[in-house]
Tab-separated table of C-alpha atoms and ligand atoms in Angstrom:
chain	number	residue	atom	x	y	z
A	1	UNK	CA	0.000	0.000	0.000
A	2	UNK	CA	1.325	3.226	-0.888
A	3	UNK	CA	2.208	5.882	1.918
A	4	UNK	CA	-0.150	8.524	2.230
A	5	UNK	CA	0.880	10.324	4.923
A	6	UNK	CA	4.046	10.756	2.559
A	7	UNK	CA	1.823	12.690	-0.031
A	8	UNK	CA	0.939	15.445	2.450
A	9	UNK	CA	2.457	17.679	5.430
A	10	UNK	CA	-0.296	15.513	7.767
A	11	UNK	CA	2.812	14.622	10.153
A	12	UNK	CA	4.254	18.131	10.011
A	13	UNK	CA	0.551	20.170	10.460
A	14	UNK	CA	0.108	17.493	13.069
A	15	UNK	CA	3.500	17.908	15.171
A	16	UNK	CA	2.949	21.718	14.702
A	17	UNK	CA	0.175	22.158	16.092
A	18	UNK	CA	1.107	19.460	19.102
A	19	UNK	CA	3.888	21.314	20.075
A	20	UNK	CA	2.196	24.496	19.819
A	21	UNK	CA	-0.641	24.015	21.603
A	22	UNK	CA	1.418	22.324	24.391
A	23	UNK	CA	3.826	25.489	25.051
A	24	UNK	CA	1.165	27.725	25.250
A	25	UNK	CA	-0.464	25.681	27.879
A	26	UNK	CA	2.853	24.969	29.609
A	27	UNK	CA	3.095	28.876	29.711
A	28	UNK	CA	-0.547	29.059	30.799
A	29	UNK	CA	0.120	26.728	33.497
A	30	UNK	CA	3.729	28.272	34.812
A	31	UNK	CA	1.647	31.500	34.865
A	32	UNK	CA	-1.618	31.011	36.561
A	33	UNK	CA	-2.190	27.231	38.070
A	34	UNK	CA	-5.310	25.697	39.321
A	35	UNK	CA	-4.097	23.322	41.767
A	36	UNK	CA	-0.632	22.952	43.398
A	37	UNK	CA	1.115	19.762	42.112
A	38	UNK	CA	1.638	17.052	44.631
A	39	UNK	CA	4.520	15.319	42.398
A	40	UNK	CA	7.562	16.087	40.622
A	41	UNK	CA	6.775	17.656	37.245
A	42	UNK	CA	9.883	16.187	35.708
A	43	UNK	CA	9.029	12.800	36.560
A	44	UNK	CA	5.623	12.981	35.373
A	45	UNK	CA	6.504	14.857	32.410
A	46	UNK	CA	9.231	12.388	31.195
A	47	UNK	CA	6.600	9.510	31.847
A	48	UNK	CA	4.135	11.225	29.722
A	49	UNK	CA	6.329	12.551	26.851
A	50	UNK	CA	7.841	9.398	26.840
A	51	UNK	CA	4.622	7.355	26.266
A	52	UNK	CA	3.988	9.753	23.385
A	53	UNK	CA	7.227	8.712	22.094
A	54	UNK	CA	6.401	4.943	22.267
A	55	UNK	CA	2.687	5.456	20.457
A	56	UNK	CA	4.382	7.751	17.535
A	57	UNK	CA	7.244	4.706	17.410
A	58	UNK	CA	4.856	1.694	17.563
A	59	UNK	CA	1.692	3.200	15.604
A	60	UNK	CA	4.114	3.388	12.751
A	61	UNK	CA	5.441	0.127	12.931
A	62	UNK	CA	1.800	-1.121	13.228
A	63	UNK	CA	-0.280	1.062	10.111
A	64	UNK	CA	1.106	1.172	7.274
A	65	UNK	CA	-1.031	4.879	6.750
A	66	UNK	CA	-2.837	7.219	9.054
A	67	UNK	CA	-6.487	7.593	8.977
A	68	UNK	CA	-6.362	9.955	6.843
A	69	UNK	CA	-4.461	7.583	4.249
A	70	UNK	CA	-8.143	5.531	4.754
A	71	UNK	CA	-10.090	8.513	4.106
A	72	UNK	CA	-8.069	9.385	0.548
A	73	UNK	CA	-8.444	5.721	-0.540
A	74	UNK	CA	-12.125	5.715	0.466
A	75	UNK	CA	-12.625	8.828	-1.205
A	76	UNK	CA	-10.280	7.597	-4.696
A	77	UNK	CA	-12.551	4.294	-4.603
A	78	UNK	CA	-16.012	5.395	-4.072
A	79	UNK	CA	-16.367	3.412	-0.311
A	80	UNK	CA	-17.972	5.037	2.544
A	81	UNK	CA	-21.427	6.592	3.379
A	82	UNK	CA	-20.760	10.220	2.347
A	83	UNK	CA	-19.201	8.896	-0.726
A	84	UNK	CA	-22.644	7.676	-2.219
A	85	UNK	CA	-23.659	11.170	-2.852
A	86	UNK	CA	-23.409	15.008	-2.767
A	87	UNK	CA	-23.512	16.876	-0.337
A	88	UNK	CA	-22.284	20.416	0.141
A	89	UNK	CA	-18.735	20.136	1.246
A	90	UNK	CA	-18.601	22.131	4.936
A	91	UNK	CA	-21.559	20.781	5.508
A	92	UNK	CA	-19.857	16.620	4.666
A	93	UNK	CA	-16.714	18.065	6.955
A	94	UNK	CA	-19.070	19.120	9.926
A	95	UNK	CA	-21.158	15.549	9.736
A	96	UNK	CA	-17.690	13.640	9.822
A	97	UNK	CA	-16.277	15.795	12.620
A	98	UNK	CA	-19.510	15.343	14.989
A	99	UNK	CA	-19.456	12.087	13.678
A	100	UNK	CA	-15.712	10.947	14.639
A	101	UNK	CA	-16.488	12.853	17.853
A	102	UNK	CA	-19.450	10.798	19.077
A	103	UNK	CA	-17.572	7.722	18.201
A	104	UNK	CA	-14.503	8.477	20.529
A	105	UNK	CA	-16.925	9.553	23.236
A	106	UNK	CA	-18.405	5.930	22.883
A	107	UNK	CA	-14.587	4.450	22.462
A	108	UNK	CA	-13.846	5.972	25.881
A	109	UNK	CA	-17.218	4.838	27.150
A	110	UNK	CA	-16.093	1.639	26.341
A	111	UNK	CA	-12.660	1.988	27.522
A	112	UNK	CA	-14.334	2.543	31.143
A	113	UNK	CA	-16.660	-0.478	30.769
A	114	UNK	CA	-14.785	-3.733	29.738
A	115	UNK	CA	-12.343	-4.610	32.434
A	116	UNK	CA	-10.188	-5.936	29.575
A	117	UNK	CA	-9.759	-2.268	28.221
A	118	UNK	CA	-10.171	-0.487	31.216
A	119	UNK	CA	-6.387	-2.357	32.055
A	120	UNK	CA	-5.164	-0.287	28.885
A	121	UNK	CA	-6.981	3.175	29.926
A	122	UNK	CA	-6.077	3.384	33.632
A	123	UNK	CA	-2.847	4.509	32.362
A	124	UNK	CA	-4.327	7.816	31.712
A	125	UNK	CA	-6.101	7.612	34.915
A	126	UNK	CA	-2.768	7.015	37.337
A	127	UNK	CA	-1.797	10.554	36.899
A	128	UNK	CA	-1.691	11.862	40.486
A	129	UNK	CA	-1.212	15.695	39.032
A	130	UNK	CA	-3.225	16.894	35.989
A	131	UNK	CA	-2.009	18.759	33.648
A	132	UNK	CA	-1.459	19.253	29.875
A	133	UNK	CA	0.642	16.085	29.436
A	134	UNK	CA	-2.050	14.239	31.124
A	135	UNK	CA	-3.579	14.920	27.801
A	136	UNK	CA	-0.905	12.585	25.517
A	137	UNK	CA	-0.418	10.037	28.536
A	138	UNK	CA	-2.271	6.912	27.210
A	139	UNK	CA	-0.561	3.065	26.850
A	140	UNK	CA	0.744	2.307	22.841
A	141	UNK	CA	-2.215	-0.817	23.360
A	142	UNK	CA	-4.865	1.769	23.900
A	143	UNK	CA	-3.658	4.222	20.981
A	144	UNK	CA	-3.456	1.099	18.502
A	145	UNK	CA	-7.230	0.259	19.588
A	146	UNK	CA	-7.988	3.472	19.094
A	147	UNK	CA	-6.069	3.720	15.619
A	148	UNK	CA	-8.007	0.623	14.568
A	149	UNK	CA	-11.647	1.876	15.509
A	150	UNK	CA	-10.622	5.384	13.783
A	151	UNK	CA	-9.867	3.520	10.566
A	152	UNK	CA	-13.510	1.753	10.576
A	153	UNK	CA	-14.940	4.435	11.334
A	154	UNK	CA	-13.258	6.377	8.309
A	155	UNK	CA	-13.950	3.064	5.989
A	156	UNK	CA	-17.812	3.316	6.908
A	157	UNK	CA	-18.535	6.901	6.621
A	158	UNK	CA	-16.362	8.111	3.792
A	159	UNK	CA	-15.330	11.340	5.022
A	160	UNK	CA	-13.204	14.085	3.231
A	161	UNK	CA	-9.712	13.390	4.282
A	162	UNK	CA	-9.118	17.128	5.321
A	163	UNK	CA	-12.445	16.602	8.183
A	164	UNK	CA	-9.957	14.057	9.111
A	165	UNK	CA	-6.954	15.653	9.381
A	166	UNK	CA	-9.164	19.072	11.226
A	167	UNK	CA	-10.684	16.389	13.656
A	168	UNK	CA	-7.110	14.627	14.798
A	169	UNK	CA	-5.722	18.019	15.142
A	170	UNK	CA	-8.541	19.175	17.236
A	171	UNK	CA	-8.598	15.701	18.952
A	172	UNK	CA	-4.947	16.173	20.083
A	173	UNK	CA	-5.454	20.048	20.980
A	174	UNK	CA	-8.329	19.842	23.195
A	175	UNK	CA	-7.210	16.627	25.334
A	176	UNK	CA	-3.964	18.850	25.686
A	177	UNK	CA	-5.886	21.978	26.414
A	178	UNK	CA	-8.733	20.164	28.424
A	179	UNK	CA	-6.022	18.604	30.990
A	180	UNK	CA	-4.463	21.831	31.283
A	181	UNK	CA	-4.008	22.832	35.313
A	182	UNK	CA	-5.006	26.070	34.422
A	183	UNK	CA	-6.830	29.180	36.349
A	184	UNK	CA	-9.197	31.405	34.480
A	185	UNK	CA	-12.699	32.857	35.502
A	186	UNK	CA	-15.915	31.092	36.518
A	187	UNK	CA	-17.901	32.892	33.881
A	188	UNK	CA	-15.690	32.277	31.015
A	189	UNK	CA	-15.687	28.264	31.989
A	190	UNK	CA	-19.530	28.159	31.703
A	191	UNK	CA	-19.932	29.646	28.470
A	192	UNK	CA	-16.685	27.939	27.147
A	193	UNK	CA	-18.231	24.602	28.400
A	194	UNK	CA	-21.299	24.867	26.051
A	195	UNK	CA	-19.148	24.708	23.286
A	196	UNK	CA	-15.935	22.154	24.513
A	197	UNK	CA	-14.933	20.047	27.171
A	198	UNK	CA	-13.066	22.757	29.412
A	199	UNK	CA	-10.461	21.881	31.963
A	200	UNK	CA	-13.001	22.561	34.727
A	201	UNK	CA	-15.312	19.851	32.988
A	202	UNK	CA	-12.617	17.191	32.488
A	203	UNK	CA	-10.896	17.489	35.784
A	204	UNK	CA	-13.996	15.762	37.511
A	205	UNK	CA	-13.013	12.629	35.426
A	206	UNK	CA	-9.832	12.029	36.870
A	207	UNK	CA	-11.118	11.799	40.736
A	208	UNK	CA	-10.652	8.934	42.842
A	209	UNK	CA	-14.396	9.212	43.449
A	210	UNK	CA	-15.608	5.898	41.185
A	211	UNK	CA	-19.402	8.022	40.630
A	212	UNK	CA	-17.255	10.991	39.496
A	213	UNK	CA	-14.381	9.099	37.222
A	214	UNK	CA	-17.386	7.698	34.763
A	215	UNK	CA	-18.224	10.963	33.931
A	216	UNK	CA	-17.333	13.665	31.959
A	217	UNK	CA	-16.098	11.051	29.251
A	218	UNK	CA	-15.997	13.736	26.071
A	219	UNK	CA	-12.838	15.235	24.575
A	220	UNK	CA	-13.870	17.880	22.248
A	221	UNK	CA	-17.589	18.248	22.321
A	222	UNK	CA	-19.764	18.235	25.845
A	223	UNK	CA	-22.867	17.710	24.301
A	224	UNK	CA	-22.477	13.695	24.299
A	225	UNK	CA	-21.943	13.587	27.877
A	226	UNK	CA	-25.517	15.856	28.277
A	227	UNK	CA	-27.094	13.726	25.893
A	228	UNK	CA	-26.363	10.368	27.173
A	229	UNK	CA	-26.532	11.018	31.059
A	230	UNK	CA	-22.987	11.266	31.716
A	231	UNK	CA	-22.509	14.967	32.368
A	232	UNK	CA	-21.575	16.364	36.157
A	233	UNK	CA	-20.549	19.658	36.365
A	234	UNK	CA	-18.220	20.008	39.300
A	235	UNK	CA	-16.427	17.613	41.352
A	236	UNK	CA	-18.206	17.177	45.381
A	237	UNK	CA	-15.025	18.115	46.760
A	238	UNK	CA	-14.371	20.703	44.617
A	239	UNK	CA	-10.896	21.617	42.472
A	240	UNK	CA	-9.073	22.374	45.073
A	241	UNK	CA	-9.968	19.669	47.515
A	242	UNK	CA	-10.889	16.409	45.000
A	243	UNK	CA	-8.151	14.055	44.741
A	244	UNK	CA	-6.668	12.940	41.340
A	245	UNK	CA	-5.979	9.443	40.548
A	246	UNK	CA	-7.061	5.787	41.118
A	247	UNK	CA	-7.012	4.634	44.980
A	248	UNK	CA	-5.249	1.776	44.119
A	249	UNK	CA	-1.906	3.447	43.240
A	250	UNK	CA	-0.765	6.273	45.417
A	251	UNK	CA	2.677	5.698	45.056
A	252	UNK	CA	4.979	8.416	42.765
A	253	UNK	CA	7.654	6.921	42.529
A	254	UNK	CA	6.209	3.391	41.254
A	255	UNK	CA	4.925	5.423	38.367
A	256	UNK	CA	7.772	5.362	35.610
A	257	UNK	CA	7.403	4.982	32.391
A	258	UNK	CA	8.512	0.851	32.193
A	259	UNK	CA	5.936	0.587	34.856
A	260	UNK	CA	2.823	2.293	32.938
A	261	UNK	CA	3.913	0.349	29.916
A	262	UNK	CA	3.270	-2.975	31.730
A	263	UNK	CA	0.725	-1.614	34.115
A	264	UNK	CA	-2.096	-3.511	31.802
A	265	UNK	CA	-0.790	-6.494	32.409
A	266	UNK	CA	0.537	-6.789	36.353
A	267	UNK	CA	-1.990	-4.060	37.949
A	268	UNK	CA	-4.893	-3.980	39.848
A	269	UNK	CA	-7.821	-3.519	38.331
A	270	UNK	CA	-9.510	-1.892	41.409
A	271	UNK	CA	-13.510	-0.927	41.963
A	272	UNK	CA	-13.374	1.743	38.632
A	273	UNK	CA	-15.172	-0.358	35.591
A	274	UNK	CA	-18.944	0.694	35.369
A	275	UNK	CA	-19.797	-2.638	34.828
A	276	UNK	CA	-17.635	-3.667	38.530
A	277	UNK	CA	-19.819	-3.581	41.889
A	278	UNK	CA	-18.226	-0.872	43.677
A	279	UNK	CA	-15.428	-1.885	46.381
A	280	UNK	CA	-14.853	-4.775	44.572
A	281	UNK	CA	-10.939	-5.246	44.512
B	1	ZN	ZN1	-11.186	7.928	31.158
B	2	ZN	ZN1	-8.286	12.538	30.869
């Protein structure tokens, strides 16, 4: 199969805007924090930068193209929903966007539901500090399953590979920007939450509280969270006073980056999937 990703600047727009957004929430961050970190910020950040590493490394070795690779050879061979018939263009790149939205809200439903996965996605969730590298910190397993389900996703609907290319960029900025440990006002968080998951919105997720961790599942978008029951707007022990992290691994210094890469296979599993009767160990 030919290279696609070659054809374009997709790894170059994509690497951009990563690094990008990720200084100026680093600045953001230095500048005005929300909460006071309880670890070192080297450690964690080397952990977290480091599993980045290891995704960009082994989703390469794994797909031989990106998703939006799938979307130009759905598009050049006529496969796909959208590619059935005409539609005005924006309007095609809006539907995919929403679209590929919804279906990584219901990934990371998922993700909380089967034990099996939830192994993979407590990775994110053993961050004892949140902040924008929280955002990137997910186990290579997790990012393949997620590469996989993208590429379905992008087979069935047919959408125009630039709605692809917007989406992964926005994808990538707003877990960044939503994990930020950032202060701003109140007032500017509650109209900013109508339109995206806010770093006020997401923090609730990453509570020890089980009731509080399965919510709040959207990235970009709130609206699926509204729509399907999972929305809670502030944590019960508030920002300052919630704790981050799963109860079931206090310890800093366990957290390197060998150890989160075999986490999914030697750790607890604790009380956290929806489907687990809580205080079940
Ligand atoms: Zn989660
Ligand atoms: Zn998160």
């Amino acid at each position: 199969m030919m290279d696609l990703r070659a054809g374009g600047n997709e790894l170059l727009i994509r690497l951009g805007f990563f690094i990008g957004t990720l200084a100026i929430m680093f600045f953001w961050e230095l500048i005005a924090p929300r909460r006071p970190l309880i670890t070192s910020k080297v450690k964690r950040w080397l952990s977290n930068l480091g599993l980045v590493l290891v995704d960009s490394i082994v989703v390469h070795l794994v797909f031989p193209t990106a998703v939006v690779g799938v979307a130009l050879i759905a598009q050049q061979r006529g496969w796909g929903f959208l590619n059935q018939f005409e539609l005005p263009y924006l309007l095609k790149i809006i539907f995919c966007i929403l679209i590929f939205d919804l279906v990584i809200y219901l990934q990371h439903v998922l993700f909380h539901v089967v034990p099996l996965f939830w192994r993979l996605h407590m990775v994110h969730h053993t961050d004892l500090d949140i902040d924008a590298t929280t955002g990137v910190r997910f186990h290579p397993i997790e990012i393949i399953l997620s590469m996989g389900i993208k590429i379905m996703a992008a087979f069935l609907i047919g959408p125009p590979p630039i709605a692809v290319l917007i989406f992964e960029v926005l994808l990538n900025g707003t877990s960044i920007f939503n994990h930020g440990n950032v202060r701003y006002s109140q007032n500017i968080d509650s109209i900013l939450r109508l339109l995206v998951v806010t770093p006020e919105m997401h923090r609730v997720h990453h509570s020890t509280i089980r009731w509080e961790s399965n919510c709040n599942l959207g990235f970009n978008f709130p609206w699926w969270d509204r729509i399907f029951g999972t929305y809670r707007p502030q944590p019960a022990q508030g920002h300052l006073g919630m704790t981050i992290g799963l109860d079931q691994y206090k310890e800093p210094k366990k957290l390197t980056l060998p150890w989160l890469l075999v986490l999914p296979f030697i750790g607890k599993l604790g009380k956290y999937p929806m489907t687990r009767s809580p205080g079940v160990e």
